[in-house]
PDB file of C-alpha atoms in Angstrom:
ATOM      1  CA  MET A 294      25.951 -15.952 -32.980  1.00 68.00           C
ATOM      2  CA  ARG A 295      23.549 -17.360 -35.219  1.00 73.00           C
ATOM      3  CA  ALA A 296      23.748 -20.436 -34.592  1.00 73.00           C
ATOM      4  CA  THR A 297      23.335 -19.803 -30.980  1.00 80.00           C
ATOM      5  CA  LEU A 298      20.195 -17.974 -31.565  1.00 78.00           C
ATOM      6  CA  LEU A 299      18.733 -20.643 -33.384  1.00 75.00           C
ATOM      7  CA  VAL A 300      19.775 -23.527 -30.241  1.00 71.00           C
ATOM      8  CA  ALA A 301      18.286 -20.331 -28.237  1.00 76.00           C
ATOM      9  CA  LEU A 302      14.565 -20.516 -30.742  1.00 77.00           C
ATOM     10  CA  HIS A 303      14.139 -24.552 -30.292  1.00 72.00           C
ATOM     11  CA  VAL A 304      15.106 -24.254 -26.543  1.00 70.00           C
ATOM     12  CA  PHE A 305      11.744 -22.049 -26.192  1.00 71.00           C
ATOM     13  CA  ARG A 306      10.064 -23.279 -27.959  1.00 73.00           C
ATOM     14  CA  ASP A 307      10.720 -27.013 -26.945  1.00 71.00           C
ATOM     15  CA  SER A 308       9.327 -25.323 -24.067  1.00 67.00           C
ATOM     16  CA  VAL A 309       6.938 -23.247 -24.124  1.00 65.00           C
ATOM     17  CA  ARG A 310       5.382 -26.517 -25.313  1.00 66.00           C
ATOM     18  CA  ASP A 311       5.555 -28.662 -22.029  1.00 64.00           C
ATOM     19  CA  LYS A 312       1.994 -28.637 -20.339  1.00 59.00           C
ATOM     20  CA  VAL A 313       4.009 -29.603 -17.052  1.00 56.00           C
ATOM     21  CA  LEU A 314       5.661 -25.122 -17.358  1.00 62.00           C
ATOM     22  CA  TYR A 315       1.794 -23.851 -17.988  1.00 63.00           C
ATOM     23  CA  SER A 316       0.896 -26.275 -14.953  1.00 64.00           C
ATOM     24  CA  ILE A 317       2.981 -24.470 -13.096  1.00 64.00           C
ATOM     25  CA  VAL A 318       1.751 -20.905 -14.288  1.00 67.00           C
ATOM     26  CA  ALA A 319      -0.730 -21.737 -13.997  1.00 71.00           C
ATOM     27  CA  PHE A 320      -0.673 -22.499 -10.405  1.00 65.00           C
ATOM     28  CA  ALA A 321       1.174 -20.170  -9.805  1.00 66.00           C
ATOM     29  CA  VAL A 322      -1.876 -17.551 -10.589  1.00 69.00           C
ATOM     30  CA  LEU A 323      -4.215 -19.117  -8.804  1.00 70.00           C
ATOM     31  CA  LEU A 324      -2.523 -19.264  -6.359  1.00 66.00           C
ATOM     32  CA  MET A 325      -2.268 -14.730  -6.247  1.00 64.00           C
ATOM     33  CA  ALA A 326      -5.612 -15.050  -7.098  1.00 65.00           C
ATOM     34  CA  THR A 327      -6.855 -16.764  -4.498  1.00 68.00           C
ATOM     35  CA  SER A 328      -3.755 -14.561  -2.196  1.00 61.00           C
ATOM     36  CA  PHE A 329      -7.167 -11.986  -2.297  1.00 60.00           C
ATOM     37  CA  LEU A 330      -9.365 -14.274   0.068  1.00 64.00           C
ATOM     38  CA  ILE A 331      -6.318 -14.893   2.634  1.00 62.00           C
ATOM     39  CA  GLY A 332      -5.684 -11.722   2.804  1.00 55.00           C
ATOM     40  CA  GLN A 333      -9.518 -11.277   3.914  1.00 57.00           C
ATOM     41  CA  LEU A 334      -9.531 -14.308   6.166  1.00 56.00           C
ATOM     42  CA  THR A 335      -6.264 -11.977   8.068  1.00 56.00           C
ATOM     43  CA  ALA A 336      -7.473  -8.463  10.612  1.00 50.00           C
ATOM     44  CA  GLY A 337      -6.273  -5.020   8.924  1.00 50.00           C
ATOM     45  CA  GLN A 338      -2.954  -6.822   6.763  1.00 56.00           C
ATOM     46  CA  ASP A 339      -4.953  -7.884   3.757  1.00 64.00           C
ATOM     47  CA  ALA A 340      -2.419  -5.542   1.386  1.00 70.00           C
ATOM     48  CA  LYS A 341       0.235  -7.451   2.932  1.00 76.00           C
ATOM     49  CA  ILE A 342      -0.008  -9.824   2.593  1.00 77.00           C
ATOM     50  CA  ILE A 343      -1.406 -10.140  -0.840  1.00 78.00           C
ATOM     51  CA  LYS A 344       1.546  -8.323  -1.970  1.00 81.00           C
ATOM     52  CA  ASP A 345       3.393 -11.642  -0.049  1.00 83.00           C
ATOM     53  CA  LEU A 346       1.899 -13.724  -1.200  1.00 81.00           C
ATOM     54  CA  GLY A 347       2.120 -12.630  -4.659  1.00 82.00           C
ATOM     55  CA  LEU A 348       5.531 -12.703  -4.328  1.00 87.00           C
ATOM     56  CA  ALA A 349       7.090 -15.706  -3.041  1.00 86.00           C
ATOM     57  CA  ALA A 350       4.544 -17.916  -5.597  1.00 83.00           C
ATOM     58  CA  MET A 351       6.860 -15.624  -7.980  1.00 84.00           C
ATOM     59  CA  SER A 352       9.941 -17.312  -6.298  1.00 87.00           C
ATOM     60  CA  LEU A 353       8.845 -20.891  -5.589  1.00 85.00           C
ATOM     61  CA  PHE A 354       6.871 -21.028  -8.872  1.00 82.00           C
ATOM     62  CA  GLY A 355       9.948 -19.956 -10.758  1.00 83.00           C
ATOM     63  CA  LEU A 356      12.787 -22.076  -9.214  1.00 86.00           C
ATOM     64  CA  PHE A 357      10.372 -24.976 -10.134  1.00 82.00           C
ATOM     65  CA  ILE A 358      10.418 -24.177 -13.470  1.00 81.00           C
ATOM     66  CA  ALA A 359      14.545 -23.267 -13.576  1.00 82.00           C
ATOM     67  CA  VAL A 360      15.202 -26.289 -11.823  1.00 82.00           C
ATOM     68  CA  PHE A 361      13.371 -28.647 -13.388  1.00 78.00           C
ATOM     69  CA  ILE A 362      13.827 -27.412 -17.060  1.00 75.00           C
ATOM     70  CA  GLY A 363      17.002 -26.211 -16.718  1.00 74.00           C
ATOM     71  CA  ILE A 364      18.467 -29.669 -15.280  1.00 75.00           C
ATOM     72  CA  GLY A 365      17.281 -31.298 -18.141  1.00 69.00           C
ATOM     73  CA  LEU A 366      18.261 -28.923 -21.192  1.00 67.00           C
ATOM     74  CA  VAL A 367      21.831 -30.852 -21.389  1.00 68.00           C
ATOM     75  CA  SER A 368      21.226 -34.450 -20.152  1.00 67.00           C
ATOM     76  CA  ARG A 369      17.803 -34.560 -22.236  1.00 68.00           C
ATOM     77  CA  GLU A 370      19.530 -34.032 -25.630  1.00 67.00           C
ATOM     78  CA  ILE A 371      21.956 -36.155 -24.108  1.00 66.00           C
ATOM     79  CA  GLU A 372      19.692 -39.554 -23.442  1.00 66.00           C
ATOM     80  CA  ARG A 373      17.581 -38.870 -26.563  1.00 66.00           C
ATOM     81  CA  ARG A 374      20.564 -39.376 -28.222  1.00 66.00           C
ATOM     82  CA  SER A 375      19.612 -36.038 -30.463  1.00 63.00           C
ATOM     83  CA  ILE A 376      23.043 -34.399 -28.776  1.00 64.00           C
ATOM     84  CA  TYR A 377      25.080 -36.477 -31.731  1.00 63.00           C
ATOM     85  CA  ALA A 378      22.511 -34.701 -34.350  1.00 64.00           C
ATOM     86  CA  MET A 379      22.634 -30.810 -32.722  1.00 63.00           C
ATOM     87  CA  LEU A 380      26.785 -31.081 -33.080  1.00 63.00           C
ATOM     88  CA  ALA A 381      26.799 -32.357 -36.055  1.00 62.00           C
ATOM     89  CA  LYS A 382      26.004 -29.877 -37.633  1.00 67.00           C
ATOM     90  CA  PRO A 383      27.671 -26.633 -37.276  1.00 71.00           C
ATOM     91  CA  VAL A 384      26.715 -24.789 -33.894  1.00 70.00           C
ATOM     92  CA  ARG A 385      30.007 -25.311 -31.729  1.00 77.00           C
ATOM     93  CA  ARG A 386      29.637 -26.832 -28.671  1.00 75.00           C
ATOM     94  CA  HIS A 387      30.511 -23.887 -26.850  1.00 79.00           C
ATOM     95  CA  GLU A 388      26.997 -21.240 -28.528  1.00 82.00           C
ATOM     96  CA  PHE A 389      25.251 -25.202 -28.077  1.00 80.00           C
ATOM     97  CA  ILE A 390      25.479 -24.491 -24.085  1.00 84.00           C
ATOM     98  CA  VAL A 391      24.875 -20.842 -24.358  1.00 86.00           C
ATOM     99  CA  GLY A 392      21.686 -21.062 -26.866  1.00 85.00           C
ATOM    100  CA  LYS A 393      20.615 -23.500 -24.803  1.00 85.00           C
ATOM    101  CA  TYR A 394      21.371 -20.774 -21.519  1.00 89.00           C
ATOM    102  CA  LEU A 395      19.257 -18.075 -23.990  1.00 89.00           C
ATOM    103  CA  GLY A 396      15.965 -19.778 -24.351  1.00 86.00           C
ATOM    104  CA  LEU A 397      15.024 -20.908 -20.688  1.00 86.00           C
ATOM    105  CA  VAL A 398      15.718 -17.900 -19.633  1.00 88.00           C
ATOM    106  CA  GLY A 399      13.546 -15.981 -22.355  1.00 87.00           C
ATOM    107  CA  THR A 400      11.160 -18.592 -21.216  1.00 84.00           C
ATOM    108  CA  LEU A 401      11.999 -17.790 -17.625  1.00 85.00           C
ATOM    109  CA  LEU A 402      10.945 -13.613 -18.347  1.00 87.00           C
ATOM    110  CA  VAL A 403       7.971 -14.272 -20.140  1.00 84.00           C
ATOM    111  CA  ASN A 404       6.585 -16.457 -17.642  1.00 83.00           C
ATOM    112  CA  LEU A 405       7.825 -13.950 -15.378  1.00 86.00           C
ATOM    113  CA  THR A 406       6.012 -11.266 -17.427  1.00 86.00           C
ATOM    114  CA  VAL A 407       2.567 -13.759 -17.666  1.00 83.00           C
ATOM    115  CA  MET A 408       2.429 -13.956 -13.568  1.00 83.00           C
ATOM    116  CA  THR A 409       3.652 -10.016 -12.955  1.00 86.00           C
ATOM    117  CA  ALA A 410       0.978  -9.407 -14.998  1.00 85.00           C
ATOM    118  CA  ALA A 411      -1.386 -11.993 -12.913  1.00 81.00           C
ATOM    119  CA  TYR A 412       0.125  -9.940 -10.229  1.00 83.00           C
ATOM    120  CA  TYR A 413      -0.554  -6.155 -11.128  1.00 84.00           C
ATOM    121  CA  ALA A 414      -4.003  -7.741 -11.768  1.00 81.00           C
ATOM    122  CA  VAL A 415      -4.967  -8.523  -8.426  1.00 78.00           C
ATOM    123  CA  LEU A 416      -3.435  -5.860  -7.230  1.00 79.00           C
ATOM    124  CA  LEU A 417      -5.893  -3.620  -8.960  1.00 80.00           C
ATOM    125  CA  TYR A 418      -8.951  -5.266  -7.633  1.00 76.00           C
ATOM    126  CA  MET A 419      -7.805  -5.065  -4.229  1.00 74.00           C
ATOM    127  CA  ALA A 420      -7.295  -1.445  -4.287  1.00 73.00           C
ATOM    128  CA  PHE A 421     -10.296  -1.497  -5.751  1.00 75.00           C
ATOM    129  CA  THR A 422     -12.487  -3.206  -3.872  1.00 72.00           C
ATOM    130  CA  LEU A 423     -10.835  -2.849  -0.069  1.00 64.00           C
ATOM    131  CA  PRO A 424     -11.130   0.466   2.298  1.00 62.00           C
ATOM    132  CA  GLU A 425      -9.136   3.308   2.374  1.00 63.00           C
ATOM    133  CA  SER A 426      -8.622   2.497   6.110  1.00 60.00           C
ATOM    134  CA  ALA A 427      -6.226  -0.774   4.128  1.00 56.00           C
ATOM    135  CA  PHE A 428      -3.394   1.183   3.120  1.00 58.00           C
ATOM    136  CA  ALA A 429      -3.525   3.568   6.036  1.00 58.00           C
ATOM    137  CA  GLY A 430       0.507   4.227   6.746  1.00 58.00           C
ATOM    138  CA  ARG A 431       1.108   1.488   3.782  1.00 64.00           C
ATOM    139  CA  PRO A 432       2.229   1.445   0.411  1.00 64.00           C
ATOM    140  CA  ALA A 433      -0.001   1.973  -1.685  1.00 66.00           C
ATOM    141  CA  ALA A 434      -2.061  -1.547  -3.447  1.00 66.00           C
ATOM    142  CA  MET A 435      -0.386  -0.220  -7.338  1.00 72.00           C
ATOM    143  CA  ASP A 436       3.559   0.075  -5.531  1.00 78.00           C
ATOM    144  CA  PRO A 437       5.492   0.470  -8.426  1.00 81.00           C
ATOM    145  CA  ARG A 438       8.692  -0.421  -6.168  1.00 84.00           C
ATOM    146  CA  LEU A 439       7.328  -3.626  -5.734  1.00 87.00           C
ATOM    147  CA  LEU A 440       9.308  -4.294  -9.785  1.00 90.00           C
ATOM    148  CA  ILE A 441      12.037  -3.888  -7.849  1.00 92.00           C
ATOM    149  CA  ALA A 442      11.647  -6.609  -5.834  1.00 91.00           C
ATOM    150  CA  ILE A 443      10.029  -8.838  -9.706  1.00 92.00           C
ATOM    151  CA  ALA A 444      13.470  -7.694 -11.154  1.00 93.00           C
ATOM    152  CA  LEU A 445      15.953  -9.217  -8.497  1.00 94.00           C
ATOM    153  CA  ILE A 446      13.903 -12.183  -8.813  1.00 93.00           C
ATOM    154  CA  GLY A 447      14.219 -12.242 -11.959  1.00 93.00           C
ATOM    155  CA  ALA A 448      18.221 -12.116 -11.967  1.00 94.00           C
ATOM    156  CA  GLU A 449      17.778 -14.752  -8.888  1.00 93.00           C
ATOM    157  CA  LEU A 450      15.421 -17.218 -11.458  1.00 92.00           C
ATOM    158  CA  ALA A 451      18.257 -16.645 -14.052  1.00 93.00           C
ATOM    159  CA  LEU A 452      21.636 -17.918 -11.326  1.00 93.00           C
ATOM    160  CA  VAL A 453      19.879 -20.710 -10.614  1.00 92.00           C
ATOM    161  CA  THR A 454      19.303 -21.734 -14.086  1.00 90.00           C
ATOM    162  CA  ALA A 455      23.532 -20.962 -14.409  1.00 91.00           C
ATOM    163  CA  VAL A 456      23.732 -23.256 -12.065  1.00 90.00           C
ATOM    164  CA  ALA A 457      21.522 -26.004 -13.388  1.00 87.00           C
ATOM    165  CA  LEU A 458      22.810 -25.751 -16.423  1.00 86.00           C
ATOM    166  CA  PHE A 459      26.328 -26.187 -14.711  1.00 88.00           C
ATOM    167  CA  TRP A 460      25.994 -28.866 -13.143  1.00 85.00           C
ATOM    168  CA  SER A 461      23.396 -30.384 -16.130  1.00 82.00           C
ATOM    169  CA  THR A 462      26.348 -31.074 -18.346  1.00 81.00           C
ATOM    170  CA  PHE A 463      28.742 -33.183 -16.916  1.00 76.00           C
ATOM    171  CA  SER A 464      26.067 -34.366 -14.722  1.00 70.00           C
ATOM    172  CA  SER A 465      23.575 -38.096 -16.566  1.00 68.00           C
ATOM    173  CA  SER A 466      21.532 -38.061 -13.630  1.00 71.00           C
ATOM    174  CA  ALA A 467      19.220 -35.632 -13.743  1.00 73.00           C
ATOM    175  CA  LEU A 468      17.902 -36.161 -10.081  1.00 78.00           C
ATOM    176  CA  LEU A 469      20.894 -35.601  -9.378  1.00 79.00           C
ATOM    177  CA  SER A 470      21.701 -32.177 -10.572  1.00 79.00           C
ATOM    178  CA  ALA A 471      18.620 -31.069  -9.227  1.00 80.00           C
ATOM    179  CA  ALA A 472      19.702 -32.338  -5.823  1.00 84.00           C
ATOM    180  CA  LEU A 473      22.656 -30.372  -6.131  1.00 83.00           C
ATOM    181  CA  THR A 474      21.212 -26.979  -7.508  1.00 85.00           C
ATOM    182  CA  ALA A 475      18.274 -26.684  -5.098  1.00 84.00           C
ATOM    183  CA  GLY A 476      21.276 -27.964  -2.331  1.00 83.00           C
ATOM    184  CA  LEU A 477      23.003 -24.852  -3.496  1.00 84.00           C
ATOM    185  CA  TRP A 478      20.491 -22.473  -3.092  1.00 86.00           C
ATOM    186  CA  VAL A 479      19.243 -23.769  -0.242  1.00 84.00           C
ATOM    187  CA  ALA A 480      22.526 -22.933   0.238  1.00 81.00           C
ATOM    188  CA  GLY A 481      22.581 -19.460  -0.675  1.00 81.00           C
ATOM    189  CA  GLN A 482      20.046 -18.110   0.934  1.00 82.00           C
ATOM    190  CA  PHE A 483      22.264 -17.940   4.306  1.00 78.00           C
ATOM    191  CA  GLY A 484      24.457 -15.916   2.684  1.00 71.00           C
ATOM    192  CA  SER A 485      24.340 -13.206   5.589  1.00 71.00           C
ATOM    193  CA  ASP A 486      24.695 -16.144   7.968  1.00 70.00           C
ATOM    194  CA  LEU A 487      27.643 -17.381   7.005  1.00 70.00           C
ATOM    195  CA  ARG A 488      29.469 -13.469   6.798  1.00 70.00           C
ATOM    196  CA  ASN A 489      28.468 -13.793  10.836  1.00 69.00           C
ATOM    197  CA  PHE A 490      29.629 -16.805  11.966  1.00 68.00           C
ATOM    198  CA  ASP A 491      32.512 -15.349  13.400  1.00 65.00           C
ATOM    199  CA  GLN A 492      29.478 -13.871  16.102  1.00 69.00           C
ATOM    200  CA  VAL A 493      28.377 -17.061  17.185  1.00 69.00           C
ATOM    201  CA  VAL A 494      31.492 -19.712  17.421  1.00 71.00           C
ATOM    202  CA  GLN A 495      34.402 -19.141  17.977  1.00 71.00           C
ATOM    203  CA  SER A 496      36.727 -22.090  16.268  1.00 72.00           C
ATOM    204  CA  PRO A 497      38.977 -20.179  13.690  1.00 74.00           C
ATOM    205  CA  ALA A 498      38.735 -23.077  11.517  1.00 76.00           C
ATOM    206  CA  ALA A 499      35.041 -22.274  11.580  1.00 71.00           C
ATOM    207  CA  VAL A 500      35.182 -19.399  10.723  1.00 71.00           C
ATOM    208  CA  ALA A 501      37.853 -19.050   8.570  1.00 76.00           C
ATOM    209  CA  LEU A 502      35.296 -22.535   6.223  1.00 76.00           C
ATOM    210  CA  ALA A 503      32.358 -20.097   6.744  1.00 72.00           C
ATOM    211  CA  ARG A 504      34.267 -16.980   5.520  1.00 73.00           C
ATOM    212  CA  GLY A 505      34.793 -19.007   2.196  1.00 76.00           C
ATOM    213  CA  LEU A 506      32.571 -20.673   1.443  1.00 75.00           C
ATOM    214  CA  TYR A 507      30.175 -17.153   1.749  1.00 76.00           C
ATOM    215  CA  HIS A 508      32.845 -15.973  -1.027  1.00 76.00           C
ATOM    216  CA  VAL A 509      32.088 -19.024  -2.564  1.00 80.00           C
ATOM    217  CA  LEU A 510      28.197 -20.054  -2.601  1.00 84.00           C
ATOM    218  CA  PRO A 511      25.975 -17.947  -4.800  1.00 87.00           C
ATOM    219  CA  ASN A 512      24.849 -15.577  -2.123  1.00 88.00           C
ATOM    220  CA  PHE A 513      20.917 -15.698  -2.996  1.00 89.00           C
ATOM    221  CA  SER A 514      19.431 -13.835  -0.120  1.00 86.00           C
ATOM    222  CA  ALA A 515      21.114 -10.744  -1.884  1.00 88.00           C
ATOM    223  CA  PHE A 516      18.128 -10.882  -3.618  1.00 92.00           C
ATOM    224  CA  ASP A 517      15.588 -10.990  -1.937  1.00 89.00           C
ATOM    225  CA  VAL A 518      13.855  -7.438  -0.773  1.00 90.00           C
ATOM    226  CA  LYS A 519      10.592  -8.461  -0.426  1.00 88.00           C
ATOM    227  CA  MET A 520      10.461  -7.888   3.443  1.00 85.00           C
ATOM    228  CA  GLN A 521      11.401  -4.412   2.056  1.00 87.00           C
ATOM    229  CA  VAL A 522       9.264  -3.465  -0.827  1.00 86.00           C
ATOM    230  CA  VAL A 523       5.535  -4.804   1.030  1.00 83.00           C
ATOM    231  CA  ASN A 524       6.343  -3.037   4.146  1.00 81.00           C
ATOM    232  CA  GLY A 525       7.420   0.321   1.873  1.00 79.00           C
ATOM    233  CA  LEU A 526      11.050   0.240   2.939  1.00 83.00           C
ATOM    234  CA  PRO A 527      13.315   1.939   0.673  1.00 84.00           C
ATOM    235  CA  VAL A 528      15.794  -0.257  -1.287  1.00 86.00           C
ATOM    236  CA  GLY A 529      18.590   1.624  -2.870  1.00 88.00           C
ATOM    237  CA  ALA A 530      19.473   1.843  -6.701  1.00 89.00           C
ATOM    238  CA  GLY A 531      23.464   1.265  -5.897  1.00 93.00           C
ATOM    239  CA  TYR A 532      22.447  -1.680  -3.523  1.00 92.00           C
ATOM    240  CA  VAL A 533      20.276  -3.196  -6.900  1.00 93.00           C
ATOM    241  CA  ALA A 534      22.520  -1.824  -9.270  1.00 95.00           C
ATOM    242  CA  VAL A 535      25.362  -3.969  -6.997  1.00 95.00           C
ATOM    243  CA  THR A 536      23.363  -7.628  -6.560  1.00 94.00           C
ATOM    244  CA  LEU A 537      22.562  -6.979 -10.689  1.00 95.00           C
ATOM    245  CA  GLY A 538      25.367  -6.669 -11.151  1.00 95.00           C
ATOM    246  CA  TYR A 539      26.670  -9.813  -9.064  1.00 94.00           C
ATOM    247  CA  ALA A 540      24.345 -11.926 -10.901  1.00 94.00           C
ATOM    248  CA  VAL A 541      25.789 -10.862 -14.505  1.00 95.00           C
ATOM    249  CA  VAL A 542      29.369 -12.233 -13.477  1.00 94.00           C
ATOM    250  CA  TYR A 543      28.680 -15.677 -11.799  1.00 94.00           C
ATOM    251  CA  ILE A 544      25.849 -16.243 -13.983  1.00 94.00           C
ATOM    252  CA  ALA A 545      29.173 -14.934 -16.625  1.00 94.00           C
ATOM    253  CA  MET A 546      32.125 -17.481 -14.618  1.00 93.00           C
ATOM    254  CA  LEU A 547      29.402 -20.108 -14.781  1.00 92.00           C
ATOM    255  CA  ILE A 548      28.477 -20.064 -18.452  1.00 92.00           C
ATOM    256  CA  VAL A 549      31.764 -20.672 -18.715  1.00 92.00           C
ATOM    257  CA  ALA A 550      32.902 -23.178 -16.368  1.00 91.00           C
ATOM    258  CA  ALA A 551      29.745 -24.979 -18.588  1.00 88.00           C
ATOM    259  CA  VAL A 552      31.000 -24.473 -21.647  1.00 87.00           C
ATOM    260  CA  LEU A 553      34.613 -25.637 -20.635  1.00 89.00           C
ATOM    261  CA  ILE A 554      33.821 -29.287 -18.895  1.00 85.00           C
ATOM    262  CA  PHE A 555      31.163 -30.096 -22.205  1.00 81.00           C
ATOM    263  CA  SER A 556      33.533 -29.147 -24.750  1.00 79.00           C
ATOM    264  CA  ARG A 557      36.038 -31.809 -23.046  1.00 78.00           C
ATOM    265  CA  ARG A 558      33.205 -34.372 -22.288  1.00 68.00           C
ATOM    266  CA  ASP A 559      32.999 -37.461 -25.375  1.00 67.00           C
ATOM    267  CA  PHE A 560      29.974 -37.838 -26.594  1.00 58.00           C
ATOM    268  CA  LYS A 561      31.081 -40.856 -29.229  1.00 56.00           C
TER     269      LYS A 561
END
């Protein structure tokens, strides 16, 4: 366990020194700030536009961090040949993989916290500057239910990180790992469409294939409750618990698969 935590700490320190990471977070915060100006251009939709853009910025830029840092967790060590020194130490391969994952997830959570603080700062400013009529019949500016959407965004990013790490364990090309991770994320956005594919086509083979993909691919669309919380629609505690549990189980399977693949790689 100590070796795992040391690897995680190394990844966290290495990630926070990455200037690209700061650029991504700064751009996300800037977008949240400018969302207030964009909201002023819409008639009667100021609060909704600002909330929508803020949540979308957290999700999108968090995805960039998860993909473009996650794909290099293993391949970067191989390219630098630092993998040999790392594995020569009393660090087992499964500790190396789990530590890498925990380090990047920790980095993501810190960045998500920073973006959340900036988001609520914009919402607080909006609450003091917009007239009360802007919130008539709508959720309050500082609606705590927004944290539900943010928590599920965090779970989605943790799952994307596990996907990126999985591809990184056996692919020597960072570009290929990024393409595979992004492709799987896009495919996972159509989970409900795959589940209801029988309502679109009549081919039993196509329906069976779609159902199979629905059960195998990560259902990233399940984490998207931005529309519900922004419009004040209820998101049940049971749904949140099941979705978080789904993320934990899927992440565990990906980490186990990544450890098995990495354990069989020969670095001689």
